[in-house]
Short mmCIF file of C-alpha atoms and ligand atoms in Angstrom, two decimals:
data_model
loop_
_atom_site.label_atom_id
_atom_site.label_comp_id
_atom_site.label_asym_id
_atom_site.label_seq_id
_atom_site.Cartn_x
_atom_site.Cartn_y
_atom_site.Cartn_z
CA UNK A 678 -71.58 -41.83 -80.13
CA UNK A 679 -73.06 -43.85 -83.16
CA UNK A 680 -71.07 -44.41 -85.66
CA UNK A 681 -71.25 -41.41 -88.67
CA UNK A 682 -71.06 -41.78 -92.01
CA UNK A 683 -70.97 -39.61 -95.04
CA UNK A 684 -70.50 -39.35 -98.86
CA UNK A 685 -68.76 -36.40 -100.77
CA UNK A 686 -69.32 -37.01 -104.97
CA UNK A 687 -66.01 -36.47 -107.32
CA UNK A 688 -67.26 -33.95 -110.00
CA UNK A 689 -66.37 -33.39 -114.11
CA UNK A 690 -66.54 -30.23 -115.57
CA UNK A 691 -68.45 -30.17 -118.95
CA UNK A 692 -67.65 -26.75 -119.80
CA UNK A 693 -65.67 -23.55 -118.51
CA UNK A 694 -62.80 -25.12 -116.26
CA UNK A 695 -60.34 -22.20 -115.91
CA UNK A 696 -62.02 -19.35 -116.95
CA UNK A 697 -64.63 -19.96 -114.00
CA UNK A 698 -61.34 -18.48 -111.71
CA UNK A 699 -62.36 -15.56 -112.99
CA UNK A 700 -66.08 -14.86 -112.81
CA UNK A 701 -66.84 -16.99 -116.06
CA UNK A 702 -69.32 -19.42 -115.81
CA UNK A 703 -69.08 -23.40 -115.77
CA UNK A 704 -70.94 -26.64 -116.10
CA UNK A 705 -70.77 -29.04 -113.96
CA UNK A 706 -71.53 -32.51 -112.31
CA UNK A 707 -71.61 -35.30 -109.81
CA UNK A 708 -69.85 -38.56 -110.31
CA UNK A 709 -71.43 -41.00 -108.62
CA UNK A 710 -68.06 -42.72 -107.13
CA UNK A 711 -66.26 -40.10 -104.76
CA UNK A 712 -64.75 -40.28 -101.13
CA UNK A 713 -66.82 -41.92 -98.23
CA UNK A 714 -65.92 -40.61 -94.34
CA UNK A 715 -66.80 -42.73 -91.43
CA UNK A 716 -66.63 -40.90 -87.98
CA UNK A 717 -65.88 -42.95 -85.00
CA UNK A 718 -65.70 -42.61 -80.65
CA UNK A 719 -62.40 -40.72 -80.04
CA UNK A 720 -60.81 -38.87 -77.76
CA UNK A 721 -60.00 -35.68 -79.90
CA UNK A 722 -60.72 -34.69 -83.14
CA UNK A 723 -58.67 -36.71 -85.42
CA UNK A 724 -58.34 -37.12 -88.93
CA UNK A 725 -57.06 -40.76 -90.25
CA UNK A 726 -55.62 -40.08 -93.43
CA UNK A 727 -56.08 -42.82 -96.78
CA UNK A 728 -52.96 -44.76 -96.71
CA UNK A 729 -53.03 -44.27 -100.81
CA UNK A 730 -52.19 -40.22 -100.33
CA UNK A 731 -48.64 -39.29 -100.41
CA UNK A 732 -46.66 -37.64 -97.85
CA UNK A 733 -47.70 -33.62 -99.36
CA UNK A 734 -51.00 -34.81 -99.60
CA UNK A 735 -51.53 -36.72 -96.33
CA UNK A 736 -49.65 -32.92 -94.90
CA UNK A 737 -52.13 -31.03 -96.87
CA UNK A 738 -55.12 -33.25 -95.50
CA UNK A 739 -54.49 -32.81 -92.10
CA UNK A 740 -53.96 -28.54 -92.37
CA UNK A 741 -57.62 -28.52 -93.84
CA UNK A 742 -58.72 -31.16 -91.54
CA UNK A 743 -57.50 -29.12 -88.22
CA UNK A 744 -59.41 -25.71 -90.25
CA UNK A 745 -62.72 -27.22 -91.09
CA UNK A 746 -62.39 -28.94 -87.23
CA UNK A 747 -61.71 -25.89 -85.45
CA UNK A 748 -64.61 -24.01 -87.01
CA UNK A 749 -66.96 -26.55 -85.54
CA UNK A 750 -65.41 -26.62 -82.24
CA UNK A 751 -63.50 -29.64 -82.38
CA UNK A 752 -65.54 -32.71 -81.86
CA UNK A 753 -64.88 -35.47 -80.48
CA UNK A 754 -64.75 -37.45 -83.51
CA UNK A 755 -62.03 -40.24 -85.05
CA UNK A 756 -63.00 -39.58 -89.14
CA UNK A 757 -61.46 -42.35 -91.60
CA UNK A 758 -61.31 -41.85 -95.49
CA UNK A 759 -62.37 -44.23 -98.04
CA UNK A 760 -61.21 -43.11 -101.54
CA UNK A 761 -63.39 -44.47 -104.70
CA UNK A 762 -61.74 -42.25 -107.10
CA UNK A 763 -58.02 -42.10 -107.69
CA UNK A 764 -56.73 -38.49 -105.88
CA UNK A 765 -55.04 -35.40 -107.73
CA UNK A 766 -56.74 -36.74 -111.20
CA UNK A 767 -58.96 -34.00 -111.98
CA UNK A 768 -62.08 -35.52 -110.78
CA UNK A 769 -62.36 -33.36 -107.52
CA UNK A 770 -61.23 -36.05 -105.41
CA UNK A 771 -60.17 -33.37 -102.95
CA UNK A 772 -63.58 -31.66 -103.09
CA UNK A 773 -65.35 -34.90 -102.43
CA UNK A 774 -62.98 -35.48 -99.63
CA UNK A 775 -63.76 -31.83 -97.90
CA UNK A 776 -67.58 -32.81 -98.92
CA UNK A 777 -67.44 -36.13 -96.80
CA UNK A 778 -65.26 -34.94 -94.25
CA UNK A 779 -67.38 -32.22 -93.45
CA UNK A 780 -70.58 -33.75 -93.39
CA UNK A 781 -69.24 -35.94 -90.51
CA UNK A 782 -67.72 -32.71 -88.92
CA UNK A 783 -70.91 -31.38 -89.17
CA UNK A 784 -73.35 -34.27 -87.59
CA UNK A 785 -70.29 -34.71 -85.01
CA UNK A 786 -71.03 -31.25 -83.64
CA UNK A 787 -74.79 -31.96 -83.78
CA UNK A 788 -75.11 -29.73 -87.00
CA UNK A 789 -77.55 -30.47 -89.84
CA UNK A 790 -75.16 -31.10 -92.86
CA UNK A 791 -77.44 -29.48 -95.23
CA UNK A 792 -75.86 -28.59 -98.90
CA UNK A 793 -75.25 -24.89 -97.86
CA UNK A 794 -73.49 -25.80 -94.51
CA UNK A 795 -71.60 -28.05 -96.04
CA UNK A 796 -70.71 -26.15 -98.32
CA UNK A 797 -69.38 -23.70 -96.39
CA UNK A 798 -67.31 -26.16 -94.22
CA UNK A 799 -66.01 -27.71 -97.19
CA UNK A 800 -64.52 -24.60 -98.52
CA UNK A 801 -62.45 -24.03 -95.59
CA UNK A 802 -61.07 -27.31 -96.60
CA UNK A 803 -61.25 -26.41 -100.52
CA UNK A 804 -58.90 -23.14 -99.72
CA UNK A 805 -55.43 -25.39 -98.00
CA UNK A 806 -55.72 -27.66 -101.13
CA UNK A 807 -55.91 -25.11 -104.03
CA UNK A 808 -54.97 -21.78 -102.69
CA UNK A 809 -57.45 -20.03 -104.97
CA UNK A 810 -60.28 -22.39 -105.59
CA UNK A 811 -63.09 -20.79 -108.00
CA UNK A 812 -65.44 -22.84 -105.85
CA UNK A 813 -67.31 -24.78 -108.78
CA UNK A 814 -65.65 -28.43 -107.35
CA UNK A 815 -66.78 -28.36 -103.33
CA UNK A 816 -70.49 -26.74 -104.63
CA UNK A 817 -70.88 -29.34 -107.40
CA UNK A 818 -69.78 -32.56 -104.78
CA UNK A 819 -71.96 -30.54 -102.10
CA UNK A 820 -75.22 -29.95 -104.16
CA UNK A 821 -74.84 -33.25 -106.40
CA UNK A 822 -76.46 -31.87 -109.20
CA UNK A 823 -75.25 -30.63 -112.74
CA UNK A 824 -75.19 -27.21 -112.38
CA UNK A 825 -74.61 -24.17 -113.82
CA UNK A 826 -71.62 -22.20 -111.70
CA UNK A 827 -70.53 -18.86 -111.70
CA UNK A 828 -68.20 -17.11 -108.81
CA UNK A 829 -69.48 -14.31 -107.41
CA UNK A 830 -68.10 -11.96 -104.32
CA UNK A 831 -70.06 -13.04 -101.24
CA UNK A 832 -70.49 -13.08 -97.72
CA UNK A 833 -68.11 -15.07 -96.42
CA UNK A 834 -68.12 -19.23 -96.95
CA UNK A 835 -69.92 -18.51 -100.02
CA UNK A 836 -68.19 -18.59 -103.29
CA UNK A 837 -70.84 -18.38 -106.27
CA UNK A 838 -74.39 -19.28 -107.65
CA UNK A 839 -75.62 -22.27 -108.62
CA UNK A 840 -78.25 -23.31 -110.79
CA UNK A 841 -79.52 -26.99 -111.40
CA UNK A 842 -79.41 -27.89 -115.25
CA UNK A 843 -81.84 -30.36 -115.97
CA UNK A 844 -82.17 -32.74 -119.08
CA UNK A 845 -84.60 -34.37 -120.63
CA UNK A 846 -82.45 -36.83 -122.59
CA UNK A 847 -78.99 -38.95 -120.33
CA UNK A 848 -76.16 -36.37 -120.24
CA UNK A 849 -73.30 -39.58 -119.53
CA UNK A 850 -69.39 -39.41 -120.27
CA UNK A 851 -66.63 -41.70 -120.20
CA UNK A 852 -63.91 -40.61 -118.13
CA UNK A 853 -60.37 -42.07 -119.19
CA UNK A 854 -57.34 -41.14 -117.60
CA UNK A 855 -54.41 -40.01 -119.43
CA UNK A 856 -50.29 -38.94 -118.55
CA UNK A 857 -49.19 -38.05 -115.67
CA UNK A 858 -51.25 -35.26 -113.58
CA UNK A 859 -50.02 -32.01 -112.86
CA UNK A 860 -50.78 -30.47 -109.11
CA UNK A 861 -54.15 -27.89 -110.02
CA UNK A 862 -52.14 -24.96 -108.02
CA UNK A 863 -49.58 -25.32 -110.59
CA UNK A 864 -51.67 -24.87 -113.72
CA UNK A 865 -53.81 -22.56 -112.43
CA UNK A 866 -50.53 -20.22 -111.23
CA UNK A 867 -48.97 -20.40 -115.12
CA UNK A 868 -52.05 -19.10 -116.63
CA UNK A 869 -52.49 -16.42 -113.83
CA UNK A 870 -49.00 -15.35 -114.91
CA UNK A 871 -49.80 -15.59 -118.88
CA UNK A 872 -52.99 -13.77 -118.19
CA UNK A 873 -51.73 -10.70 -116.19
CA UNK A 874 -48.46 -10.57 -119.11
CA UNK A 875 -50.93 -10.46 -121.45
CA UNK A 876 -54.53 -9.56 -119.82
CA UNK A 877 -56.34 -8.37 -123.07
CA UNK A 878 -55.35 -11.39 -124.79
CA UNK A 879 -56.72 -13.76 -122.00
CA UNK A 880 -59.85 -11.79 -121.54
CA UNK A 881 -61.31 -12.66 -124.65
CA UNK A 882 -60.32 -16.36 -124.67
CA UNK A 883 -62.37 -16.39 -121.54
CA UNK A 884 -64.67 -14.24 -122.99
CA UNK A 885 -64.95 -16.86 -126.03
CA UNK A 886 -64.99 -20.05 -122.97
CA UNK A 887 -68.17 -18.31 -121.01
CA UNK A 888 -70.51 -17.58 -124.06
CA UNK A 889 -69.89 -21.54 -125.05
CA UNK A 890 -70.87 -22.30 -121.29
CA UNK A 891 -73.78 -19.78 -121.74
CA UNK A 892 -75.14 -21.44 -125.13
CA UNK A 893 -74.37 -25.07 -123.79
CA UNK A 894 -76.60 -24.52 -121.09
CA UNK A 895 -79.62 -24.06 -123.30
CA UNK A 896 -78.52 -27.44 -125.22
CA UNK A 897 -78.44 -29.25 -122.17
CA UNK A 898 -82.07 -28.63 -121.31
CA UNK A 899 -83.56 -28.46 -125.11
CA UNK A 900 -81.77 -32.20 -124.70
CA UNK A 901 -79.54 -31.27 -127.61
CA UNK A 902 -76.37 -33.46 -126.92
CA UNK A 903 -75.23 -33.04 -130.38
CA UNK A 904 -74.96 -29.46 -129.64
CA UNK A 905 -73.84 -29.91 -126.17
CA UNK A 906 -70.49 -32.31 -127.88
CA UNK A 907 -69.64 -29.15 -130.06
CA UNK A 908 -69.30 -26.92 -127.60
CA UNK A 909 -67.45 -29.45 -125.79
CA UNK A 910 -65.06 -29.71 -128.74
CA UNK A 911 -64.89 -26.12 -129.20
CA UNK A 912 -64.26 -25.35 -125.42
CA UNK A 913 -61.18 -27.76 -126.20
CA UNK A 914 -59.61 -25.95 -128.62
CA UNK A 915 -60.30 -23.07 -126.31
CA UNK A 916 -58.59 -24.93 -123.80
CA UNK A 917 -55.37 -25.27 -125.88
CA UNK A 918 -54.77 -21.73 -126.92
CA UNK A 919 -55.00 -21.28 -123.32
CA UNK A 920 -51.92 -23.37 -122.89
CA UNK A 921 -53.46 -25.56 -120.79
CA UNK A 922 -53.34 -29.26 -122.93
CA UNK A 923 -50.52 -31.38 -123.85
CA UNK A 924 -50.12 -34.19 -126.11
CA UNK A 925 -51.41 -37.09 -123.63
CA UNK A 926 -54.52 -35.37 -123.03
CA UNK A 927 -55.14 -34.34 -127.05
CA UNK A 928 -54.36 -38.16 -127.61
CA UNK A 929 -56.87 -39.28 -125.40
CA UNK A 930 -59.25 -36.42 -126.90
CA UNK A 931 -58.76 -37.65 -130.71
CA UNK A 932 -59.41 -41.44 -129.32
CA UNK A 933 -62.40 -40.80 -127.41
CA UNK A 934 -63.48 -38.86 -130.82
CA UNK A 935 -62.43 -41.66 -133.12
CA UNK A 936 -64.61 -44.05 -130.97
CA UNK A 937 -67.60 -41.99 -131.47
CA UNK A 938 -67.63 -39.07 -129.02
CA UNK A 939 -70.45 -36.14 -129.91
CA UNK A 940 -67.91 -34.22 -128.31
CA UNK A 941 -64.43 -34.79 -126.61
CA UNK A 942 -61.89 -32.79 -123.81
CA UNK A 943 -60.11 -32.72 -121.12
CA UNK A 944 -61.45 -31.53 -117.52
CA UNK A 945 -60.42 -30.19 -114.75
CA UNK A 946 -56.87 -28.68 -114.28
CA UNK A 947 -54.94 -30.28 -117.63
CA UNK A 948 -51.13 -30.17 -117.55
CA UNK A 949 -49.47 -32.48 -118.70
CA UNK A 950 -52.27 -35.24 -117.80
CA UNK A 951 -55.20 -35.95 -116.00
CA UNK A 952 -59.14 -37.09 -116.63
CA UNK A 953 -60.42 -36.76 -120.30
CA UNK A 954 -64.24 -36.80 -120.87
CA UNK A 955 -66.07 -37.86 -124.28
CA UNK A 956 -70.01 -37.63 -124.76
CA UNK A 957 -71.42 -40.92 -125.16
CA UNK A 958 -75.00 -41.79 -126.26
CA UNK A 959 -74.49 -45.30 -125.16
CA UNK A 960 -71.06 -45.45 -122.86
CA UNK A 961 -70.52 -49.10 -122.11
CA UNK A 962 -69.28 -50.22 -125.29
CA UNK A 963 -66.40 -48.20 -125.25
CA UNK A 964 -65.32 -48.22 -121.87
CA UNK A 965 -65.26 -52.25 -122.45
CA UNK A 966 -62.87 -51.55 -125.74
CA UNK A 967 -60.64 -48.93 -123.75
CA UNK A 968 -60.43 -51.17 -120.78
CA UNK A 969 -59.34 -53.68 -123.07
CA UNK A 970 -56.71 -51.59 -124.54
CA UNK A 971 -55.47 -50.81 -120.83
CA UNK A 972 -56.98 -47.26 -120.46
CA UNK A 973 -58.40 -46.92 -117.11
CA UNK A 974 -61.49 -45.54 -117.44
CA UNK A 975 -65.15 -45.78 -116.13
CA UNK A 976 -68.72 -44.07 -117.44
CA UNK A 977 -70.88 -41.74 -115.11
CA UNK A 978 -74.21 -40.28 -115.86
CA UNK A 979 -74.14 -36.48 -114.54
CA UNK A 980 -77.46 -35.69 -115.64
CA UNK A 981 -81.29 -36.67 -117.28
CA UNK A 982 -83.50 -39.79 -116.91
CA UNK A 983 -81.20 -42.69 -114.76
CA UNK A 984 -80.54 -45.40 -117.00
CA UNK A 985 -77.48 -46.25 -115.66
CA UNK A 986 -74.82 -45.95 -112.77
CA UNK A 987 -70.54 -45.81 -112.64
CA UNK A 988 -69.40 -48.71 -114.34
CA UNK A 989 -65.70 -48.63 -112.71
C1 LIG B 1120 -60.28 -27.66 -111.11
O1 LIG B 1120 -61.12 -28.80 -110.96
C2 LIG B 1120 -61.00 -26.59 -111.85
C3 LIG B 1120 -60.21 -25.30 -112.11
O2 LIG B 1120 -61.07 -24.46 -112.86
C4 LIG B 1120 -59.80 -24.62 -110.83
C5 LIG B 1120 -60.96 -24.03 -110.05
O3 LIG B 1120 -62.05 -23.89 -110.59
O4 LIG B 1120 -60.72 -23.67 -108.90
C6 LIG B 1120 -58.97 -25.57 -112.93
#
């Protein structure tokens, strides 16, 4: 067998993390680091697990690994992770993993690993790592687009629609990592219990969250990133009465601001920590003055004319 390799993008959300659990749409988009898989000659179908991942997550790896493998028909296939981007931060590293992994599933059983396919495979994985996924990571890592994202009830393997948002002008963040992260299934579970205490309540802050998402789209291709950074802000606040920030993350929000940022919040999960994106006409400057205050951070363009790549 010669030798397989395969790449699975981390994501950011722009817009709509959360409320895209339940049916609200989201924006989001590629990183251009993420999780490489190599597959190798073996004599069962093995996963080799990054010696970075803790014991729960190496566990978790190999429940989705043996779920996405058996749905293939177990190849013979040795796969081997290569992490870019640092796992359980909020930048879909496990996504990008079930991306990766299942693109060398895929070409190991002598399957095309086409987006949809993979797609599908990946959300097998998607399901042991999160419980109840919305689906907007393993589609965004899978299609490698920005995209607009909205769940919808489906046949089976898929999870929602997808629509490419293109720009005419660089959409490109820095992403700066901030406090300690707290696991997705755990933020995700408090809000599910706020929201059923107090369903009326939630509704509309979702409500509030998917007509930002709906307007934001429309800045992103008029190439309006000045528009784009309030709704950013806005979905922020949104974010809070939510209950979803905490002071490391609004710290990292008012810095990324105070160095320029059209717009500024957190993405992903939240918790207590976890990634923080800010708009950036022209990135590089201030990832080189956060990297020399000790913030670990990089820049990523997710969408528009390339004039740039990761800077990690
Ligand atoms: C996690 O990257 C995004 C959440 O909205 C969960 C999900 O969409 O499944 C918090």
């Amino acid at each position: 067998m010669n030798p397989l390799v395969a790449f699975g993008a981390g994501k950011v959300i722009l817009l709509g993390e959360h409320s895209v659990v339940y049916g609200y749409p989201a924006i989001a988009g590629p990183l251009t680091i993420g999780v490489v898989a190599r597959g190798g000659p073996s004599r069962s179908c093995v996963l080799d697990v990054p010696v970075t991942a803790d014991a729960a997550q190496k566990r978790m790896m190999r429940k989705a690994f043996a779920r996405a493998a058996k749905l293939v028909g177990e190849p013979k296939v040795k796969v081997t992770l290569e992490p870019q981007l640092p796992l359980s931060a909020g930048l879909g590293s496990s996504a990008a993993l079930a991306v990766a992994t299942s693109r060398v599933l895929l070409q190991a059983a002598g399957q095309a690993p086409t987006a949809k396919a993979t797609a599908r495979l990946a959300w097998e994985m998607e399901q042991e790592f999160h419980g109840t996924p919305s689906g907007v990571d393993h589609t965004t890592s899978a299609e490698e687009k920005l995209i607009l994202y909205r769940r919808v009830q489906a046949p089976a393997g898929v999870t929602g629609r997808a629509r490419e948002l293109k720009s005419p002008r660089p959409v490109s963040v820095v992403v700066a990592l901030a406090g300690a992260r707290s696991p997705t299934k755990l933020t995700v579970g408090a809000l599910r219990e706020r929201q059923a205490r107090w369903p009326e309540r939630y509704k509309r802050l979702f409500g509030q969250v998917g007509r930002l998402v709906t307007e934001a789209a429309k800045t992103v291709e008029a190439g309006d990133l000045e528009g784009l950074g309030d709704a950013m802000n806005v979905n922020q606040g949104l974010l809070n009465a939510l209950g979803l920030s905490s002071p490391a993350l609004e710290d990292m929000v008012f810095r990324l601001r105070s160095l320029g940022a059209l717009g500024a919040k957190f993405t992903g999960a939240g918790g207590d920590g976890g990634a923080v994106i800010g708009l950036f006409p022209e990135p590089e400057p201030v990832v080189a003055q956060l990297t020399r205050d000790g913030v670990r951070c990089f820049a990523s363009q997710l969408a528009g004319p390339r004039v740039q790549g990761d800077i990690p």
